[in-house]
Amino acid sequence: MTTKNSARFGLGSTALLLMAALTVTAEGQEGSVEAGRAKSALCAACHGVDGNSVTPDWPMLAGQHASYIVRQLQAFKNGERKDVTMKPFADMLSDQEMLDVAAYFAAQTPTPKGADPALVSLGQQIYRGGVPERAIAACIACHGPDGSGNPLASYPRVSGQHATYVAKQLNAYRAGDRTSDVEFDQMMRNVARTLLDDEIRALSSYVQGLN
């Protein structure tokens, strides 16, 4: 099953590609899609040539906001985010190469996926309305109605992301093993800490089906 939202909430694919083709950071640095294409060969084994990873443990990068990709690469490099596989690759990249790789993946088209029909109702409930009785905020507030996120606020695109990967990250936030949300007052840790196992499964499946 695929969970969809009205096109009026998102940008057309042409506009997205135009935005991603040249990424400009707050410091005025630019990322080149063509330069990133060559450098992304290092990433292809896990994330796919076009950012559409085939292994659900590894995140989809196609269509992800370039600013978010750069932020995560920096976090891996400086040790703020821990991963024994990503750390060596991040260490190899200069600031400009991070921008280039991010621009390349942001310009790619994510492959649509589906959600488990049995989990959609609960997942949608949490994503759109949160869990008021436990003061859990709705995901839609930051990640948007269609899961496209907000690049200006550094909120990542979650639509179409592998459910396995999403669940892994929510569990990491819940356990305190991932702390890269420090600039957002531990927002993700605060939310994940109160989610139950079945809620994480349902929510992860739901966002996988968003397109």
PDB file of C-alpha atoms in Angstrom:
ATOM      1  CA  MET A   1       0.000   0.000   0.000  1.00  0.00           C
ATOM      2  CA  THR A   2       1.252   3.488  -0.804  1.00  0.00           C
ATOM      3  CA  THR A   3       0.347   6.458   1.382  1.00  0.00           C
ATOM      4  CA  LYS A   4      -0.005   9.671  -0.599  1.00  0.00           C
ATOM      5  CA  ASN A   5      -0.955  13.297  -0.053  1.00  0.00           C
ATOM      6  CA  SER A   6      -2.266  16.061  -2.288  1.00  0.00           C
ATOM      7  CA  ALA A   7       0.255  17.574  -4.682  1.00  0.00           C
ATOM      8  CA  ARG A   8      -0.598  21.015  -3.333  1.00  0.00           C
ATOM      9  CA  PHE A   9       1.527  20.292  -0.268  1.00  0.00           C
ATOM     10  CA  GLY A  10       4.725  19.642  -2.251  1.00  0.00           C
ATOM     11  CA  LEU A  11       6.855  20.877  -5.129  1.00  0.00           C
ATOM     12  CA  GLY A  12       6.821  19.354  -8.579  1.00  0.00           C
ATOM     13  CA  SER A  13       9.699  17.074  -9.575  1.00  0.00           C
ATOM     14  CA  THR A  14      11.072  19.690 -11.979  1.00  0.00           C
ATOM     15  CA  ALA A  15      11.223  22.319  -9.261  1.00  0.00           C
ATOM     16  CA  LEU A  16      12.906  19.889  -6.888  1.00  0.00           C
ATOM     17  CA  LEU A  17      15.572  19.055  -9.436  1.00  0.00           C
ATOM     18  CA  LEU A  18      16.219  22.722 -10.118  1.00  0.00           C
ATOM     19  CA  MET A  19      16.594  23.378  -6.411  1.00  0.00           C
ATOM     20  CA  ALA A  20      18.907  20.411  -5.945  1.00  0.00           C
ATOM     21  CA  ALA A  21      21.050  20.978  -9.029  1.00  0.00           C
ATOM     22  CA  LEU A  22      23.032  23.696  -7.290  1.00  0.00           C
ATOM     23  CA  THR A  23      23.127  23.644  -3.509  1.00  0.00           C
ATOM     24  CA  VAL A  24      24.090  26.841  -1.731  1.00  0.00           C
ATOM     25  CA  THR A  25      24.880  26.831   1.966  1.00  0.00           C
ATOM     26  CA  ALA A  26      24.466  29.707   4.356  1.00  0.00           C
ATOM     27  CA  GLU A  27      28.168  30.404   3.921  1.00  0.00           C
ATOM     28  CA  GLY A  28      27.721  30.801   0.179  1.00  0.00           C
ATOM     29  CA  GLN A  29      29.469  27.567  -0.749  1.00  0.00           C
ATOM     30  CA  GLU A  30      28.066  25.671  -3.690  1.00  0.00           C
ATOM     31  CA  GLY A  31      27.757  21.986  -4.398  1.00  0.00           C
ATOM     32  CA  SER A  32      28.107  20.654  -7.934  1.00  0.00           C
ATOM     33  CA  VAL A  33      25.925  17.784  -9.084  1.00  0.00           C
ATOM     34  CA  GLU A  34      28.467  16.715 -11.706  1.00  0.00           C
ATOM     35  CA  ALA A  35      31.402  16.777  -9.308  1.00  0.00           C
ATOM     36  CA  GLY A  36      29.290  14.897  -6.785  1.00  0.00           C
ATOM     37  CA  ARG A  37      28.424  12.227  -9.342  1.00  0.00           C
ATOM     38  CA  ALA A  38      32.066  11.157  -9.562  1.00  0.00           C
ATOM     39  CA  LYS A  39      32.704  11.362  -5.832  1.00  0.00           C
ATOM     40  CA  SER A  40      29.523   9.433  -5.009  1.00  0.00           C
ATOM     41  CA  ALA A  41      31.102   6.261  -6.382  1.00  0.00           C
ATOM     42  CA  LEU A  42      32.443   5.767  -2.855  1.00  0.00           C
ATOM     43  CA  CYS A  43      28.878   5.672  -1.557  1.00  0.00           C
ATOM     44  CA  ALA A  44      27.301   3.455  -4.219  1.00  0.00           C
ATOM     45  CA  ALA A  45      28.042   0.095  -2.591  1.00  0.00           C
ATOM     46  CA  CYS A  46      25.708   0.871   0.301  1.00  0.00           C
ATOM     47  CA  HIS A  47      23.471   3.696  -0.890  1.00  0.00           C
ATOM     48  CA  GLY A  48      23.114   2.768  -4.555  1.00  0.00           C
ATOM     49  CA  VAL A  49      24.446   4.539  -7.631  1.00  0.00           C
ATOM     50  CA  ASP A  50      21.515   6.953  -7.590  1.00  0.00           C
ATOM     51  CA  GLY A  51      20.975   7.026  -3.836  1.00  0.00           C
ATOM     52  CA  ASN A  52      18.283   4.356  -3.874  1.00  0.00           C
ATOM     53  CA  SER A  53      19.758   1.771  -1.538  1.00  0.00           C
ATOM     54  CA  VAL A  54      18.517  -1.782  -1.971  1.00  0.00           C
ATOM     55  CA  THR A  55      19.389  -2.848   1.569  1.00  0.00           C
ATOM     56  CA  PRO A  56      16.800  -1.561   4.069  1.00  0.00           C
ATOM     57  CA  ASP A  57      19.407  -1.123   6.813  1.00  0.00           C
ATOM     58  CA  TRP A  58      21.097   1.602   4.759  1.00  0.00           C
ATOM     59  CA  PRO A  59      19.266   4.878   4.180  1.00  0.00           C
ATOM     60  CA  MET A  60      17.888   6.169   0.920  1.00  0.00           C
ATOM     61  CA  LEU A  61      19.733   9.349  -0.053  1.00  0.00           C
ATOM     62  CA  ALA A  62      17.939  10.047  -3.342  1.00  0.00           C
ATOM     63  CA  GLY A  63      15.956  13.267  -3.017  1.00  0.00           C
ATOM     64  CA  GLN A  64      17.214  13.975   0.499  1.00  0.00           C
ATOM     65  CA  HIS A  65      17.906  17.630   1.235  1.00  0.00           C
ATOM     66  CA  ALA A  66      21.517  18.483   0.456  1.00  0.00           C
ATOM     67  CA  SER A  67      21.830  20.579   3.603  1.00  0.00           C
ATOM     68  CA  TYR A  68      20.780  17.599   5.721  1.00  0.00           C
ATOM     69  CA  ILE A  69      23.218  15.231   4.010  1.00  0.00           C
ATOM     70  CA  VAL A  70      26.067  17.681   4.586  1.00  0.00           C
ATOM     71  CA  ARG A  71      25.059  18.084   8.226  1.00  0.00           C
ATOM     72  CA  GLN A  72      25.104  14.317   8.787  1.00  0.00           C
ATOM     73  CA  LEU A  73      28.457  13.870   7.040  1.00  0.00           C
ATOM     74  CA  GLN A  74      29.901  16.560   9.277  1.00  0.00           C
ATOM     75  CA  ALA A  75      28.412  14.830  12.313  1.00  0.00           C
ATOM     76  CA  PHE A  76      30.023  11.524  11.336  1.00  0.00           C
ATOM     77  CA  LYS A  77      33.348  13.257  10.726  1.00  0.00           C
ATOM     78  CA  ASN A  78      33.455  15.155  14.012  1.00  0.00           C
ATOM     79  CA  GLY A  79      32.187  12.211  16.040  1.00  0.00           C
ATOM     80  CA  GLU A  80      28.872  13.759  16.983  1.00  0.00           C
ATOM     81  CA  ARG A  81      27.151  10.861  15.246  1.00  0.00           C
ATOM     82  CA  LYS A  82      28.691   7.420  15.690  1.00  0.00           C
ATOM     83  CA  ASP A  83      28.955   4.819  12.932  1.00  0.00           C
ATOM     84  CA  VAL A  84      32.020   2.671  12.295  1.00  0.00           C
ATOM     85  CA  THR A  85      31.141   2.320   8.617  1.00  0.00           C
ATOM     86  CA  MET A  86      30.397   5.964   7.861  1.00  0.00           C
ATOM     87  CA  LYS A  87      33.215   7.531   9.885  1.00  0.00           C
ATOM     88  CA  PRO A  88      36.068   6.543   7.482  1.00  0.00           C
ATOM     89  CA  PHE A  89      34.144   7.762   4.440  1.00  0.00           C
ATOM     90  CA  ALA A  90      33.241  11.062   6.075  1.00  0.00           C
ATOM     91  CA  ASP A  91      36.854  11.566   7.120  1.00  0.00           C
ATOM     92  CA  MET A  92      37.915  11.272   3.476  1.00  0.00           C
ATOM     93  CA  LEU A  93      35.672  14.108   2.314  1.00  0.00           C
ATOM     94  CA  SER A  94      36.590  17.765   2.306  1.00  0.00           C
ATOM     95  CA  ASP A  95      33.910  20.367   2.982  1.00  0.00           C
ATOM     96  CA  GLN A  96      33.533  20.982  -0.759  1.00  0.00           C
ATOM     97  CA  GLU A  97      33.300  17.270  -1.532  1.00  0.00           C
ATOM     98  CA  MET A  98      30.536  16.920   1.039  1.00  0.00           C
ATOM     99  CA  LEU A  99      28.635  19.691  -0.710  1.00  0.00           C
ATOM    100  CA  ASP A 100      29.149  18.052  -4.094  1.00  0.00           C
ATOM    101  CA  VAL A 101      28.067  14.576  -2.969  1.00  0.00           C
ATOM    102  CA  ALA A 102      25.034  16.045  -1.208  1.00  0.00           C
ATOM    103  CA  ALA A 103      24.036  18.028  -4.300  1.00  0.00           C
ATOM    104  CA  TYR A 104      24.261  14.894  -6.442  1.00  0.00           C
ATOM    105  CA  PHE A 105      22.087  12.741  -4.208  1.00  0.00           C
ATOM    106  CA  ALA A 106      19.577  15.546  -3.657  1.00  0.00           C
ATOM    107  CA  ALA A 107      19.087  15.734  -7.427  1.00  0.00           C
ATOM    108  CA  GLN A 108      18.205  12.046  -7.753  1.00  0.00           C
ATOM    109  CA  THR A 109      14.671  10.646  -7.814  1.00  0.00           C
ATOM    110  CA  PRO A 110      13.676   8.367  -4.923  1.00  0.00           C
ATOM    111  CA  THR A 111      12.060   5.041  -5.743  1.00  0.00           C
ATOM    112  CA  PRO A 112       8.474   4.844  -4.380  1.00  0.00           C
ATOM    113  CA  LYS A 113       7.733   2.200  -1.769  1.00  0.00           C
ATOM    114  CA  GLY A 114       4.703   0.888   0.013  1.00  0.00           C
ATOM    115  CA  ALA A 115       3.526   0.599   3.572  1.00  0.00           C
ATOM    116  CA  ASP A 116       2.200  -2.443   5.388  1.00  0.00           C
ATOM    117  CA  PRO A 117      -1.616  -2.062   5.159  1.00  0.00           C
ATOM    118  CA  ALA A 118      -1.979  -3.511   8.643  1.00  0.00           C
ATOM    119  CA  LEU A 119       0.162  -0.729  10.117  1.00  0.00           C
ATOM    120  CA  VAL A 120      -1.056   2.290   8.151  1.00  0.00           C
ATOM    121  CA  SER A 121      -3.873   3.325  10.497  1.00  0.00           C
ATOM    122  CA  LEU A 122      -1.705   3.546  13.620  1.00  0.00           C
ATOM    123  CA  GLY A 123       1.235   4.995  11.716  1.00  0.00           C
ATOM    124  CA  GLN A 124      -0.901   7.707  10.141  1.00  0.00           C
ATOM    125  CA  GLN A 125      -2.475   8.526  13.483  1.00  0.00           C
ATOM    126  CA  ILE A 126       0.920   9.143  15.086  1.00  0.00           C
ATOM    127  CA  TYR A 127       2.422  10.927  12.096  1.00  0.00           C
ATOM    128  CA  ARG A 128      -0.498  13.324  11.685  1.00  0.00           C
ATOM    129  CA  GLY A 129      -1.808  13.659  15.207  1.00  0.00           C
ATOM    130  CA  GLY A 130       0.898  12.441  17.563  1.00  0.00           C
ATOM    131  CA  VAL A 131      -0.151  10.779  20.818  1.00  0.00           C
ATOM    132  CA  PRO A 132      -1.771  13.601  22.823  1.00  0.00           C
ATOM    133  CA  GLU A 133      -2.303  11.581  25.994  1.00  0.00           C
ATOM    134  CA  ARG A 134       1.484  11.058  26.220  1.00  0.00           C
ATOM    135  CA  ALA A 135       2.398  14.508  24.904  1.00  0.00           C
ATOM    136  CA  ILE A 136       3.982  13.047  21.756  1.00  0.00           C
ATOM    137  CA  ALA A 137       4.065  15.667  19.011  1.00  0.00           C
ATOM    138  CA  ALA A 138       2.867  14.911  15.496  1.00  0.00           C
ATOM    139  CA  CYS A 139       5.639  14.237  12.983  1.00  0.00           C
ATOM    140  CA  ILE A 140       3.815  16.294  10.371  1.00  0.00           C
ATOM    141  CA  ALA A 141       4.776  19.503  12.180  1.00  0.00           C
ATOM    142  CA  CYS A 142       8.436  19.159  11.165  1.00  0.00           C
ATOM    143  CA  HIS A 143       8.464  16.642   8.318  1.00  0.00           C
ATOM    144  CA  GLY A 144       5.414  17.963   6.471  1.00  0.00           C
ATOM    145  CA  PRO A 145       2.166  16.385   5.223  1.00  0.00           C
ATOM    146  CA  ASP A 146       3.967  14.401   2.509  1.00  0.00           C
ATOM    147  CA  GLY A 147       7.136  13.679   4.475  1.00  0.00           C
ATOM    148  CA  SER A 148       9.259  16.019   2.366  1.00  0.00           C
ATOM    149  CA  GLY A 149      10.711  17.773   5.404  1.00  0.00           C
ATOM    150  CA  ASN A 150      11.987  21.338   5.544  1.00  0.00           C
ATOM    151  CA  PRO A 151      15.488  22.043   4.218  1.00  0.00           C
ATOM    152  CA  LEU A 152      15.599  25.576   5.643  1.00  0.00           C
ATOM    153  CA  ALA A 153      15.035  24.186   9.131  1.00  0.00           C
ATOM    154  CA  SER A 154      17.259  21.133   8.497  1.00  0.00           C
ATOM    155  CA  TYR A 155      14.346  18.743   8.944  1.00  0.00           C
ATOM    156  CA  PRO A 156      15.016  15.742   6.677  1.00  0.00           C
ATOM    157  CA  ARG A 157      12.844  14.175   4.046  1.00  0.00           C
ATOM    158  CA  VAL A 158      11.423  10.947   5.479  1.00  0.00           C
ATOM    159  CA  SER A 159       8.999   9.946   2.726  1.00  0.00           C
ATOM    160  CA  GLY A 160      10.009   6.723   1.016  1.00  0.00           C
ATOM    161  CA  GLN A 161      12.738   5.999   3.536  1.00  0.00           C
ATOM    162  CA  HIS A 162      13.249   2.329   4.394  1.00  0.00           C
ATOM    163  CA  ALA A 163      11.059   1.352   7.349  1.00  0.00           C
ATOM    164  CA  THR A 164      13.890  -0.768   8.759  1.00  0.00           C
ATOM    165  CA  TYR A 165      16.245   2.213   8.747  1.00  0.00           C
ATOM    166  CA  VAL A 166      13.657   4.576  10.227  1.00  0.00           C
ATOM    167  CA  ALA A 167      12.922   2.134  13.048  1.00  0.00           C
ATOM    168  CA  LYS A 168      16.643   1.713  13.681  1.00  0.00           C
ATOM    169  CA  GLN A 169      17.111   5.468  14.039  1.00  0.00           C
ATOM    170  CA  LEU A 170      14.066   5.921  16.265  1.00  0.00           C
ATOM    171  CA  ASN A 171      15.347   3.155  18.515  1.00  0.00           C
ATOM    172  CA  ALA A 172      18.789   4.776  18.556  1.00  0.00           C
ATOM    173  CA  TYR A 173      17.259   8.089  19.594  1.00  0.00           C
ATOM    174  CA  ARG A 174      15.129   6.331  22.196  1.00  0.00           C
ATOM    175  CA  ALA A 175      18.176   4.601  23.693  1.00  0.00           C
ATOM    176  CA  GLY A 176      20.242   7.785  23.588  1.00  0.00           C
ATOM    177  CA  ASP A 177      22.732   6.200  21.182  1.00  0.00           C
ATOM    178  CA  ARG A 178      22.056   8.870  18.561  1.00  0.00           C
ATOM    179  CA  THR A 179      22.405  12.439  19.807  1.00  0.00           C
ATOM    180  CA  SER A 180      22.689  14.454  16.582  1.00  0.00           C
ATOM    181  CA  ASP A 181      19.468  16.296  17.454  1.00  0.00           C
ATOM    182  CA  VAL A 182      21.247  18.431  20.042  1.00  0.00           C
ATOM    183  CA  GLU A 183      20.714  21.605  18.007  1.00  0.00           C
ATOM    184  CA  PHE A 184      16.968  20.967  18.166  1.00  0.00           C
ATOM    185  CA  ASP A 185      16.817  20.633  21.962  1.00  0.00           C
ATOM    186  CA  GLN A 186      16.843  16.828  21.734  1.00  0.00           C
ATOM    187  CA  MET A 187      13.546  16.898  19.885  1.00  0.00           C
ATOM    188  CA  MET A 188      13.915  13.446  18.349  1.00  0.00           C
ATOM    189  CA  ARG A 189      15.141  11.855  21.556  1.00  0.00           C
ATOM    190  CA  ASN A 190      12.249  13.361  23.480  1.00  0.00           C
ATOM    191  CA  VAL A 191       9.730  11.985  20.991  1.00  0.00           C
ATOM    192  CA  ALA A 192      11.313   8.560  20.521  1.00  0.00           C
ATOM    193  CA  ARG A 193      11.768   8.062  24.249  1.00  0.00           C
ATOM    194  CA  THR A 194       8.016   7.797  24.741  1.00  0.00           C
ATOM    195  CA  LEU A 195       7.149   5.720  21.671  1.00  0.00           C
ATOM    196  CA  LEU A 196       6.236   2.066  22.179  1.00  0.00           C
ATOM    197  CA  ASP A 197       7.707  -0.705  20.028  1.00  0.00           C
ATOM    198  CA  ASP A 198       4.519  -1.221  18.014  1.00  0.00           C
ATOM    199  CA  GLU A 199       4.219   2.528  17.468  1.00  0.00           C
ATOM    200  CA  ILE A 200       7.748   2.713  16.090  1.00  0.00           C
ATOM    201  CA  ARG A 201       7.016  -0.167  13.715  1.00  0.00           C
ATOM    202  CA  ALA A 202       3.791   1.427  12.503  1.00  0.00           C
ATOM    203  CA  LEU A 203       5.263   4.902  12.126  1.00  0.00           C
ATOM    204  CA  SER A 204       8.306   3.583  10.259  1.00  0.00           C
ATOM    205  CA  SER A 205       6.138   1.637   7.848  1.00  0.00           C
ATOM    206  CA  TYR A 206       3.863   4.632   7.290  1.00  0.00           C
ATOM    207  CA  VAL A 207       6.658   7.020   6.276  1.00  0.00           C
ATOM    208  CA  GLN A 208       8.103   4.363   3.977  1.00  0.00           C
ATOM    209  CA  GLY A 209       4.810   4.486   2.085  1.00  0.00           C
ATOM    210  CA  LEU A 210       4.660   8.277   1.832  1.00  0.00           C
ATOM    211  CA  ASN A 211       5.405   9.540  -1.674  1.00  0.00           C
TER     212      ASN A 211
END
